Coordinates of C-alpha atoms in Angstrom, one line a residue:
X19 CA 110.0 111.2 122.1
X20 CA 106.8 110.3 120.5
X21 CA 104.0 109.8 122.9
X22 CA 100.3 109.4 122.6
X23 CA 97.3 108.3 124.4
X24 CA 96.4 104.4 124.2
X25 CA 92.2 104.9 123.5
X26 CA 91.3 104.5 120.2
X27 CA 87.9 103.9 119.3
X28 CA 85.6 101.6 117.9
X29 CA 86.9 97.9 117.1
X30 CA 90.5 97.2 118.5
X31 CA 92.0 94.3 117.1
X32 CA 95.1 92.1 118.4
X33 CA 95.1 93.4 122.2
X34 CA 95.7 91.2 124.9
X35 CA 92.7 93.2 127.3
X36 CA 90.3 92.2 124.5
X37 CA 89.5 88.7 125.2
X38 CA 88.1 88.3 128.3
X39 CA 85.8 85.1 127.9
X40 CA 82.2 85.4 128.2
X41 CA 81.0 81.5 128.5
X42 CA 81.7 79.3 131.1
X43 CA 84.9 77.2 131.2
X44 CA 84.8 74.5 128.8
X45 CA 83.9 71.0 130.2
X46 CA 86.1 68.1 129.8
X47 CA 86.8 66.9 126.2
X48 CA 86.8 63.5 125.0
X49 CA 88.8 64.1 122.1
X50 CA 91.4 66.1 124.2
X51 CA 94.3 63.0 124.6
X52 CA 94.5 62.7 120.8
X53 CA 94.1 66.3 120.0
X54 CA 97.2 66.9 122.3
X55 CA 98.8 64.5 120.4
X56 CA 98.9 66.5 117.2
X57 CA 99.0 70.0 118.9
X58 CA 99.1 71.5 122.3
X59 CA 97.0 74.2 120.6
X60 CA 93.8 72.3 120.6
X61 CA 94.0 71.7 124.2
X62 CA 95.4 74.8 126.2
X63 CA 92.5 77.2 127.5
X64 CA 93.7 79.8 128.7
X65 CA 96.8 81.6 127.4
X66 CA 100.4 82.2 128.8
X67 CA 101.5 85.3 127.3
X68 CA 105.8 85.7 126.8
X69 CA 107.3 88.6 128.8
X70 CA 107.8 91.9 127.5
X71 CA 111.1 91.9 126.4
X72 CA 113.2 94.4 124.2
X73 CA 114.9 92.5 121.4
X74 CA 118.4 91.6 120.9
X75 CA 119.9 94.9 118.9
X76 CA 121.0 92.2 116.3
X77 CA 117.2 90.4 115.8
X78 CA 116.3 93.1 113.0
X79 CA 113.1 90.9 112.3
X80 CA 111.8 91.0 115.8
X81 CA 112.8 94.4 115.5
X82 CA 110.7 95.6 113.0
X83 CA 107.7 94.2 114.3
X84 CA 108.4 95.8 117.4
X85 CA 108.8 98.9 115.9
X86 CA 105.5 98.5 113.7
X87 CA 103.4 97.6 116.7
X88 CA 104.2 101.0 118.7
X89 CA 104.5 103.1 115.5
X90 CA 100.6 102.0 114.6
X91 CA 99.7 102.7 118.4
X92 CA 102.1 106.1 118.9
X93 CA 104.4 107.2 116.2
X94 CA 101.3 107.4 113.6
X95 CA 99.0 109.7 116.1
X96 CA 102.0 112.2 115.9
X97 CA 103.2 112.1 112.2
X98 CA 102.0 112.4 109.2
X99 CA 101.9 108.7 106.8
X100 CA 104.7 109.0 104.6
X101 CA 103.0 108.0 100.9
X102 CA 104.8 107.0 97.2
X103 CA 108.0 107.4 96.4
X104 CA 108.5 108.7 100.6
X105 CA 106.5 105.5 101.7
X106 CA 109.0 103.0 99.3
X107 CA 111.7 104.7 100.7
X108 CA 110.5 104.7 104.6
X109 CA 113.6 102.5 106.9
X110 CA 111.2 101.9 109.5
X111 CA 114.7 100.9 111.8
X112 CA 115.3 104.7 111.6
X113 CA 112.6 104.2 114.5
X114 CA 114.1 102.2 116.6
X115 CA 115.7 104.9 118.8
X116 CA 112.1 106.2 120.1
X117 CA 110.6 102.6 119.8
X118 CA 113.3 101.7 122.1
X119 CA 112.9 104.6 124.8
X120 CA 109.0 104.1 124.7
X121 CA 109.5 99.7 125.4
X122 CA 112.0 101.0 128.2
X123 CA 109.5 103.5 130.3
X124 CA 105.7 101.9 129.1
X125 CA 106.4 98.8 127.1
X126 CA 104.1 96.6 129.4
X127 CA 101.4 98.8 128.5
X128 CA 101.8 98.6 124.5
X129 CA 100.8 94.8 123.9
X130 CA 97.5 95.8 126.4
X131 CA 94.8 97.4 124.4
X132 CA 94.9 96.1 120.5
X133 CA 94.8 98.4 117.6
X134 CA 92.3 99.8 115.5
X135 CA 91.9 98.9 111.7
X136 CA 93.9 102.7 111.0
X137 CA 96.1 102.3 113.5
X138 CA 97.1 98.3 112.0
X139 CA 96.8 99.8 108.3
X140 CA 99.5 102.5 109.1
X141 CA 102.0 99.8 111.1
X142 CA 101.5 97.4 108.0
X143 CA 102.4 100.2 105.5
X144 CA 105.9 101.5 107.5
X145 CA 106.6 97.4 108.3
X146 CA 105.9 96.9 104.0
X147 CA 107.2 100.4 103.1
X148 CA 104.8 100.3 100.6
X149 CA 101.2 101.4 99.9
X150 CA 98.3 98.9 100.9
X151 CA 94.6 98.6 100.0
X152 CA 92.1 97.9 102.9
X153 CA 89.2 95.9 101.9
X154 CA 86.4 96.2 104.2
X155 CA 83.0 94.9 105.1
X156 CA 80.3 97.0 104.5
X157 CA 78.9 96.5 108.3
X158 CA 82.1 98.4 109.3
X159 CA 82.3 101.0 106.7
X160 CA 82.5 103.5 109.8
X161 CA 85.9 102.1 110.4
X162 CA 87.5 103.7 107.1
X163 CA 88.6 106.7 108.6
X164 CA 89.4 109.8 106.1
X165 CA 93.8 108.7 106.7
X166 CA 93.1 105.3 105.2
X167 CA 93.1 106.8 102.0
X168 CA 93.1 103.8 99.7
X169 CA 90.4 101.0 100.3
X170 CA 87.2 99.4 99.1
X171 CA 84.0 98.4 100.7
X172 CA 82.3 94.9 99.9
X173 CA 79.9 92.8 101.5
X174 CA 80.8 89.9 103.8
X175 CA 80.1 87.0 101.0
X176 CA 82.3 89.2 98.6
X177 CA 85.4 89.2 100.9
X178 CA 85.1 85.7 101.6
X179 CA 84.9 84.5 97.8
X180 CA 88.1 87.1 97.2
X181 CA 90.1 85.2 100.1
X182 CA 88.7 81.8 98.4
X183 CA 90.4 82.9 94.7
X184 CA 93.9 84.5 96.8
X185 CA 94.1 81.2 98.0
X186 CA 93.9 79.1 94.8
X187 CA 95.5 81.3 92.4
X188 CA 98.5 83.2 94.5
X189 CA 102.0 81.5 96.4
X190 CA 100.6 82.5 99.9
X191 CA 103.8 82.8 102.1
X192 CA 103.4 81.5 106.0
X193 CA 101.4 82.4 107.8
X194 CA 99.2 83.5 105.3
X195 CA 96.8 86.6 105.0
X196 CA 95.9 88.7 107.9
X197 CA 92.1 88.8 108.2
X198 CA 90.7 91.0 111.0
X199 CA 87.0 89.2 112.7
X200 CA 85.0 90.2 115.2
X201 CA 82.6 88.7 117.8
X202 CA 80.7 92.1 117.7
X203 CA 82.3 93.2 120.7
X204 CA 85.9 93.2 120.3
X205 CA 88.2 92.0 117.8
X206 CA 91.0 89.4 116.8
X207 CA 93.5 88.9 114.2
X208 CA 93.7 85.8 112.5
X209 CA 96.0 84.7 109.1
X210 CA 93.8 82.7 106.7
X211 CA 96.6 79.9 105.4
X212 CA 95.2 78.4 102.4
X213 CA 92.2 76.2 101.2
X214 CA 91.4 73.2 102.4
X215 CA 91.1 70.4 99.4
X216 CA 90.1 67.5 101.4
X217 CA 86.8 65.7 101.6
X218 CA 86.8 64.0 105.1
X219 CA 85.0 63.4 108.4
X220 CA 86.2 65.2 111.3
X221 CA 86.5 63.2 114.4
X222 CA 84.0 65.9 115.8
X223 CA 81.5 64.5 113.4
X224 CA 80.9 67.0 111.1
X225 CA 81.9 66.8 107.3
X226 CA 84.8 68.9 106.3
X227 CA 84.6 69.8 102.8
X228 CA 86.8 71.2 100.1
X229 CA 86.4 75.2 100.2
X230 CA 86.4 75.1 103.8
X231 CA 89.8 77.8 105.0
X232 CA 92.6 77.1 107.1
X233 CA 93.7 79.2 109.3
X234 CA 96.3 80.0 112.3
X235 CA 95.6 81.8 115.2
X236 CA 98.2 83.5 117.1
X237 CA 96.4 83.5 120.3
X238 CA 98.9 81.7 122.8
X239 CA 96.1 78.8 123.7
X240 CA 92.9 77.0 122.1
X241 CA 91.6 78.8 119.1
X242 CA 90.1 82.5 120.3
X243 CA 87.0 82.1 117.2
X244 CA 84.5 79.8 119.9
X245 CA 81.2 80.3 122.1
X246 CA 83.1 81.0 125.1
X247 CA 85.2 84.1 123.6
X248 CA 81.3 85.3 121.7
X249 CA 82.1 84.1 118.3
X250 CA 79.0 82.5 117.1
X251 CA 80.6 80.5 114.7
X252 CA 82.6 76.5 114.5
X253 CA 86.4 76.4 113.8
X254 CA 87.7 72.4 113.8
X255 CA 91.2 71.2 114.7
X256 CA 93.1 70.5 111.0
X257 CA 93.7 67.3 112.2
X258 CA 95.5 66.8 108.9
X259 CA 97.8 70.5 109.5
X260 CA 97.9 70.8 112.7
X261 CA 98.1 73.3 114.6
X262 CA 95.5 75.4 112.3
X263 CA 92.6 75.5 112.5
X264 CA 89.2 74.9 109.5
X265 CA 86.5 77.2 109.5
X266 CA 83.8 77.4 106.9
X267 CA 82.8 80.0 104.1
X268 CA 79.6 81.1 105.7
X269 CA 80.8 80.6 109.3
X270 CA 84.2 83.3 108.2
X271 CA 81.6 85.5 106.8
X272 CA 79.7 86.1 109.6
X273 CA 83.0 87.5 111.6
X274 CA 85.0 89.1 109.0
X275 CA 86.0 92.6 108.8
X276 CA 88.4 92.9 106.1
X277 CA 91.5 92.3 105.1
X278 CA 94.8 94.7 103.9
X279 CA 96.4 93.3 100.7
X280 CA 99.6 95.4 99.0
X281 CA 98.6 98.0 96.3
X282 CA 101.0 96.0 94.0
X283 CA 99.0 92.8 94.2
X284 CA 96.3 94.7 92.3
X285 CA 97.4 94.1 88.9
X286 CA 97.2 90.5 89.6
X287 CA 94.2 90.0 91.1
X288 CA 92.6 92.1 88.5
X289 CA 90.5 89.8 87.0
X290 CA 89.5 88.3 90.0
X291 CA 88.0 91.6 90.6
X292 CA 86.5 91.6 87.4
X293 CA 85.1 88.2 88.2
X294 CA 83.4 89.2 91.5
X295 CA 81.6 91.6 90.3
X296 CA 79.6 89.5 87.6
X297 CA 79.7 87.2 90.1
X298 CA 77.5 89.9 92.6
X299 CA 75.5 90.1 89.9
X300 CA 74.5 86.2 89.7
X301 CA 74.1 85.9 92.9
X302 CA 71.1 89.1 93.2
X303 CA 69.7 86.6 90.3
X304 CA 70.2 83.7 92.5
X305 CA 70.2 84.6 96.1
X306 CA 73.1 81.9 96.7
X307 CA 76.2 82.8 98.5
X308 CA 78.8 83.8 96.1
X309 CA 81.5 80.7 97.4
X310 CA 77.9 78.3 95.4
X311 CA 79.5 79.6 92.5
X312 CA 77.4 77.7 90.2
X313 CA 73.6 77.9 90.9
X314 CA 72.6 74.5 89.9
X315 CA 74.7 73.0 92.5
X316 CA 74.4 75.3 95.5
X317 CA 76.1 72.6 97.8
X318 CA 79.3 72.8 96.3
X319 CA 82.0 75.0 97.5
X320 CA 83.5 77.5 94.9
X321 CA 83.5 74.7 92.6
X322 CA 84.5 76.8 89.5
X323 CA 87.7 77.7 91.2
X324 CA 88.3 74.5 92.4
X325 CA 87.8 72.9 88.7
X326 CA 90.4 75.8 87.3
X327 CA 92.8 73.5 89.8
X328 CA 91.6 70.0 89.2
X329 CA 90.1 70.1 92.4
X330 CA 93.4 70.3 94.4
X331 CA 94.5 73.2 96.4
X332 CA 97.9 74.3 97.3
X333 CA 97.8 72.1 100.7
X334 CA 96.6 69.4 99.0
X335 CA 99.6 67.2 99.1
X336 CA 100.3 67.8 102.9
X337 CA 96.7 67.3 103.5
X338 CA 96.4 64.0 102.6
X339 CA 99.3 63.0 104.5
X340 CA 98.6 64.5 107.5
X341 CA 94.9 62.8 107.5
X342 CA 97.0 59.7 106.8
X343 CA 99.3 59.9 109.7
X344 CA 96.3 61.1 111.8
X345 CA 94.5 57.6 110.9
X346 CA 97.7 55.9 111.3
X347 CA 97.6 57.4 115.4
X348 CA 93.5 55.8 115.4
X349 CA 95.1 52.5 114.4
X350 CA 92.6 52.8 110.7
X351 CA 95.8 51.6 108.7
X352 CA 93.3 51.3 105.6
X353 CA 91.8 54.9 105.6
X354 CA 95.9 55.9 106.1
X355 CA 96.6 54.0 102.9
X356 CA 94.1 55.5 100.9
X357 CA 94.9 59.0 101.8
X358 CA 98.4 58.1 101.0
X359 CA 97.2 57.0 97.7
X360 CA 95.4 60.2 97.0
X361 CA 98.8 62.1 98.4
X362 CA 100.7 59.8 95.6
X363 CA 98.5 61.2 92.6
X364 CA 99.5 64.5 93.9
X365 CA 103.2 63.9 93.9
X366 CA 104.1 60.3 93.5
X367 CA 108.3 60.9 94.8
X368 CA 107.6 63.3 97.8
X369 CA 104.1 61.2 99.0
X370 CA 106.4 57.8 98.9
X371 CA 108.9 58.9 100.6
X372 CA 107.0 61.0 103.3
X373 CA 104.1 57.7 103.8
X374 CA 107.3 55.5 104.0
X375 CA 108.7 57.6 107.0
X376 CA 105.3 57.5 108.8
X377 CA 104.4 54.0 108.0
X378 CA 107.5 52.8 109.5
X379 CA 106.8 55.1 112.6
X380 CA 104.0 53.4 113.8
X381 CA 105.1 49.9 112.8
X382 CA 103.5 49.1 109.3
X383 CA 107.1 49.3 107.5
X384 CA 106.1 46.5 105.7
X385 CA 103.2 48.5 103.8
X386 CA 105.9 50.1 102.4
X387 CA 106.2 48.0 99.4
X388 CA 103.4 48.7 97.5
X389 CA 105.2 51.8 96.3
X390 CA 109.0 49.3 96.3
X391 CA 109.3 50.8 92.9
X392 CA 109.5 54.5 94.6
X393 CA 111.4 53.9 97.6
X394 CA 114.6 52.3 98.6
X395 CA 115.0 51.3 102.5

């Protein structure tokens, strides 16, 4: 059976031993009864891990991730990486045998220490069996070992406005893309969900504008990204999808590491490529960050993106209603109806028929009948 030693170096990533909080315990929050209301995520501080458990021989999804986890932190120390027409071809449940050995005799040990950005760019390319790109941030070109043999180096602001275009211009499947931070200490995995197309107050008093990212994070309590965990950054509740979370372009780009996207994504992200890099060059001109796409206007966020989509992203829709229902819960049934008429300019059927249900919920059915032509009781 494969074995290897659990110490990698440099920045592990995903662990459960690396995120021991450095603040103090967080006081009391005001906010907390209707936070909990929309998400037990934005009130749980400290984190109940599941119990190691091998799968069900029939749960070939849970399976494979299994098998991926150990393979990056074992298997891959003791192998050499498949590649091309060996990679497409990899069965990564042709594993399972020596994944299943290793869980039986050390598994407690495996979710401990997290991975390091080779180990998690081999375990994505035998999950994928296919080839991926790493894209990385310059302050961490140390990490692109010589075995990560396909990758690029950009800045911070440069990964961030790349995330800002995947986001508007691809289908991003649930959960989203798997962006790698760091506090400076250890790091975290996080899945960037989409782009947030809403211009709102947050109930924490800051302004939430369109450009910010949402994002989930897997860690089993309160967002990990805060002071108390060393991240020197802000992420908000998405009060109008929760449970993730909003974070802002500069705040991502002072935590981000990089990102992995498949090899076969290139051709359609060309131009965006193409795009960045006379964008690099405006902003040397400019000294603006490259999401204040246009230097006249260095508030706005990506706004030539955002105009390429008529200023709506892909959560749009489901934003509005969400920051509908969530005034609806603060009893500010006019703010609810005007997010529900921004939903209805999205997607008059489905925003009817989805403010109807919620309307009637929390006892304004009557309301209902400013959109009678739309919707039959």
């Amino acid at each position: 059976m494969a074995r290897a030693s659990l110490h990698a170096k440099g920045l592990l990533f995903g662990g459960r031993d690396e995120a021991t909080p450095d603040g103090p315990l967080p006081m009391m929050d005001p906010l907390a009864p209707l936070l909990e209301r929309l998400s037990w995520k934005y009130v749980k501080s400290d984190p109940d891990w599941p119990p190691n458990v091998i799968p069900a021989d029939d749960d070939i999804a849970k399976w494979k991730e299994e098998i991926a986890h150990w393979a990056g932190r074992v298997w891959c120390h003791v192998n050499e990486m498949p590649e091309g027409p060996e990679l497409r071809a990899f069965d990564i449940m042709s594993l399972k045998e020596q994944c299943r050995e290793y869980l039986e005799h050390e598994g407690p040990m495996l979710s401990k220490r997290g991975l390091s950005i080779e180990e998690i760019w081999c375990s994505s390319q035998l999950h994928e069996a296919a080839p991926l790109m790493l894209l990385l941030n310059t302050r961490h070109a140390e990490a692109a070992t010589e075995r990560v043999n396909i990758k690029l180096l950009y800045n911070a602001d440069a990964l961030v406005w790349l995330l800002g275009a995947m986001c508007l211009q691809m289908e991003l499947e649930s959960p989203g893309i798997n962006v790698l931070v760091t506090n400076g200490k250890s790091g975290h995995a996080i899945q960037i969900s989409g782009m947030n197309g809403l211009d709102f107050k947050h109930p924490r008093g800051v302004d939430v504008r369109p450009g910010w990212f949402s994002l989930h994070d897997p860690w089993p309590a309160k967002s990990l990204l805060s002071p108390r965990h060393g991240y020197p950054i802000q992420v908000l509740e998405d009060i109008t999808r929760p449970p993730l979370w909003l974070v802002s372009p500069p705040d991502l780009g002072e935590i981000i590491v990089g990102f992995i996207i498949p090899v076969d994504a290139l051709q359609t992200l060309a131009c965006w490529f193409k795009s960045l890099d006379a964008m690099m060059r405006l902003q040397s001109e400019y000294g603006t960050p490259l999401w204040h796409e246009n230097p006249v206007d260095r508030e706005a966020l990506f706004p030539l993106m955002l105009s390429m989509t008529g200023g709506t992203t892909a959560s749009s829709l489901a934003g509005y209603l969400g920051l509908g229902r969530y005034h609806l819960m603060t009893e500010d049934v006019d703010s609810a109806l005007s997010s529900f008429e921004c939903a209805v300019g999205i997607d008059r059927p489905r925003a009817v028929s989805v403010a109807a249900i919620m309307l009637k919920e929390f006892g304004h059915g009557d309301l209902v009948k400013r959109w009678a032509v739309d919707y039959n009781d």
